[in-house]
Amino acid sequence: MAMAGDKVHHSNAAPIPEGGLASGDVINQYTGEKWYYSDIVKDHFFHPRNLQLEDLVPERFDAFGMVGSPACGDMMSMGLKIDPATETIKELKWKTFGCGSAIAATSMFSVMVTENGGMPIEEARNVRPQHIMERLGGLPNRKIHCSVLADKAFRKAVNDYFRRTGQHERVIVEGSRVIDPKLNITDHDIEEAVLEGAADLDAVQQKLKVGIGSPEIIADVEQLIRFYKEKYYG
Amino acid sequence: MREVYLDCAATTPLDPRVKAAMEPYWDVSYGNPSALYRQGRLAKEAVDQARERVARILHCRADEIIFTAGGTAMFPFDAAQGKRHLITTAIEHHAGLRSFEALGREGWEVTYLPVSEDGLVGPAAVRAAIRPDTLLVSVMYANNEVGTIQPLAEIGDIIKRVRKERGAAGNQLPIYFHSDASQAAGFLDLDLSKLGVDLLSLNGGKIYGPKGVGALFVRSGVRLKPIFHGGGQEKNLRSGTENIPGIVGFAKAIEIAEAEREAESVRLTELRDYLISRLTTEIPKTVLNGHPVERLPNNVNVSVLDIEGEAVILYLDAKGIAISTGSACTSTTLDPSHVILALGKPYEYAHSSLRFTLGRATTKEDLDYVMEVFPPIVEKLRVISPVKMEVGQTTISHPEAFAGQGAKVKVGGKSYK
């Protein structure tokens, strides 16, 4: 089966593979189709767009994010190239350890934010999972969480871009506690650094620069490092 | 397109001989067995005969067979004398596991025995878990996901010894031994005189019989209470008008399964080992789940590292091949296979686990076709995947991806939620 190459935008749905997929037991809530997945989902699943074929190395991109779905364990990594003048997305590459819906949804998301010369990142931040689903012709209800993964990886990558370019005030934190208000670093960032193997303040600061301009928060940071070390390695 | 069905542990097609045996009981002999007139008597005779035929296969008395609606059955013990201790395993089918969890919520104490990395339950661990107030030990005959065959007779001997010890110590509490034999039927010896079980569940839909019909062996003297109330059919344990075509079909199916058991087991063991060998040698980083030898003749379960099972299933489906996976993405609860996790593997192994279960229609050519189309699919999905596991890895690959999300993460040999 041929792999869809970079930036290939299929204007028409690719032919359904020989014999097609067997009709499933799930009726698509948007189209009433009895197919488990819509033709568009199948097209993106069998011919994913903007897939990174080699390893996804964060340094080769302007932004990088990797997230896992706590619901099912799927993982997604994403790299972005951004035009600094217009802040539009010039390239989005991804890889996933995920199911049919995760593959199709991320493929579609990558098309949506790079088509027509690329979407500005602030606009792309407003693309919601339901917008991806509309473009896909729907997903079975219990597979919707898979499409959220692309959105989450993207938000994480955009925060990474703002940090790399020193625009800490533009980082958007969700569902976590801000520890370093100057750099917008949260308890989740510290948890992540510890999970990546940073075992003390020096190692965490190498990754995050946390507290470098705010000595008053160091005690708080050290306490969090101890807490997460105890939680995961204790 | 070629069609290759390799999900016989999920269900099997109806054997045409079974279908023929069931035929008259839809509209010719349609009576209600509880009725006294001729049509009723004919129906009753059909049920009685089916019961006797099943009993002959199991080497038990006909009145010890209760026809049910499949392998899924609660253990309706009479709790009037107080809630006692129950023992089962961590790798039971949900039909068993969820029943025990429900009893646990009602206040019964339940011990879930761990298994070895091959999926074996240790008889010594069973012995150690039995307490003076243990009422039931339930161990499946063979596992539905990884095919591991449990040492049932050895565990049966332990139960017998405990029974004697209780008698000597003046402990009046009975101890019962139950086994779910849904996957074992057709491959393993069902002779109850050798197994030492007091309760055994069977399922028609796994043995080329009708779906929605099963049987529960209840050794005489075991006291159960009705699951639900009604007309008092099936010794008042399962009220409701009998499913005559289903019961007749079940009896025919188990007779055929038993008659063909030995020859079919030999044939499938050879095919099973052929597929295991090709999968594990031709596809890098592919590991067998379950026991290499103490294994059902039709079960192949492998984890093909770094790729997700549901995606594999959809790609194989497009090639006409039907298999199943322990990936969370295909389960309604989004939980990864509890069986693969119980073997001590990180969740990625469950996410990547694929089960091929062979059947009467499976040929070597079918397996060659699988090996022709499957490796390129693996290659493609590995290109898509950001995960690079090592064979034998015991911790998850990218815990940092789950930071701050309250996910189940295992680092340094500990699990956290």
XYZ file of C-alpha atoms in Angstrom, chain A residues 1-4 17-22 36-37 45-48 51-55 66-77 94-101 103 142-143 145-146 152 156 175 188 191-193 195-196 230-234, chain B residues 1 305-308 310-312 314-315 317-319 327-336 347-349 351-352 376 379-388 396-414 416-417:
120
model
C 0.000 0.000 0.000
C 1.490 3.335 -1.021
C 2.123 5.843 1.715
C 0.709 9.294 1.084
C -9.416 -0.586 -0.530
C -10.367 -3.684 -2.447
C -13.430 -5.235 -0.885
C -13.851 -2.251 1.414
C -14.158 -2.411 5.164
C -16.862 -4.660 6.466
C -17.773 1.901 11.359
C -15.762 4.770 9.883
C -6.429 6.190 7.873
C -5.083 4.328 4.850
C -3.276 7.367 3.411
C -2.233 9.578 6.321
C 3.222 11.949 8.470
C 6.823 12.199 9.663
C 8.531 9.166 8.183
C 11.823 9.479 10.088
C 12.162 9.950 13.827
C 4.175 14.824 22.818
C 1.084 13.734 24.739
C -0.517 10.511 25.832
C -4.209 9.836 26.229
C -4.955 8.882 29.811
C -8.210 7.356 28.549
C -6.718 4.683 26.336
C -2.919 5.005 26.315
C -2.520 6.257 22.745
C 0.470 8.545 22.236
C 0.988 11.403 19.804
C 4.033 13.472 18.939
C 3.260 13.920 13.405
C 3.590 10.352 14.527
C 1.158 8.313 16.641
C 0.963 5.094 18.630
C -2.751 5.117 18.195
C -5.817 3.634 16.636
C -7.651 4.310 13.374
C -9.425 7.389 14.733
C -4.446 8.425 12.799
C -16.631 6.184 21.818
C -13.758 7.033 19.479
C -11.425 10.961 22.619
C -8.908 9.768 19.998
C -3.637 18.354 22.859
C 1.589 21.593 23.857
C -5.863 22.478 34.418
C 2.697 19.611 35.218
C 6.147 16.559 36.759
C 7.000 15.951 33.130
C 10.641 16.920 33.627
C 9.313 11.744 34.463
C 11.860 12.455 31.753
C 8.683 9.975 45.554
C 5.501 9.389 43.533
C 7.172 7.728 40.578
C 10.469 6.389 41.828
C 10.025 6.148 45.602
C -10.941 -11.132 -1.914
C 5.804 -3.887 19.665
C 5.316 -0.191 18.833
C 2.055 -0.565 16.898
C -1.509 -0.244 18.090
C -7.036 -1.492 16.471
C -5.154 0.055 13.557
C -3.796 -3.419 12.713
C -8.616 -2.279 10.381
C -5.700 -2.766 7.971
C -9.859 -6.275 7.717
C -9.247 -4.443 4.443
C -7.339 -7.570 3.365
C -5.754 -2.806 22.853
C -7.728 -0.355 24.955
C -8.975 1.300 21.781
C -11.264 -1.600 20.935
C -12.671 -2.242 24.399
C -15.883 -0.501 25.387
C -14.328 0.569 28.686
C -11.078 1.728 27.011
C -9.126 -0.485 29.408
C -6.194 -2.406 27.984
C 0.456 -1.457 28.896
C 2.088 -0.979 25.469
C 2.248 -4.780 25.220
C -1.973 -2.051 23.210
C 0.098 -4.041 20.693
C 4.037 -4.760 5.266
C 6.165 -1.884 8.663
C 3.771 0.904 7.751
C 2.342 1.260 11.262
C 5.843 1.296 12.726
C 6.679 4.227 10.484
C 3.611 5.994 11.874
C 4.503 5.220 15.505
C 6.701 7.430 17.727
C 7.187 4.558 20.194
C 10.301 2.382 20.223
C 6.161 2.264 29.858
C 8.033 4.061 27.114
C 7.059 7.722 27.511
C 5.672 8.390 31.000
C 6.262 12.133 30.497
C 3.541 12.183 27.822
C 0.994 11.483 30.553
C 2.208 14.091 33.061
C -0.544 15.910 34.876
C -3.315 13.792 33.427
C -3.837 11.339 36.251
C -2.956 8.451 33.965
C -1.838 5.031 35.086
C 1.917 5.317 34.919
C 4.427 2.700 35.871
C 7.949 3.864 36.635
C 10.544 1.986 38.666
C 8.339 -1.087 38.976
C 5.443 0.698 40.675
C 0.291 4.792 39.946
C -3.075 6.093 39.059
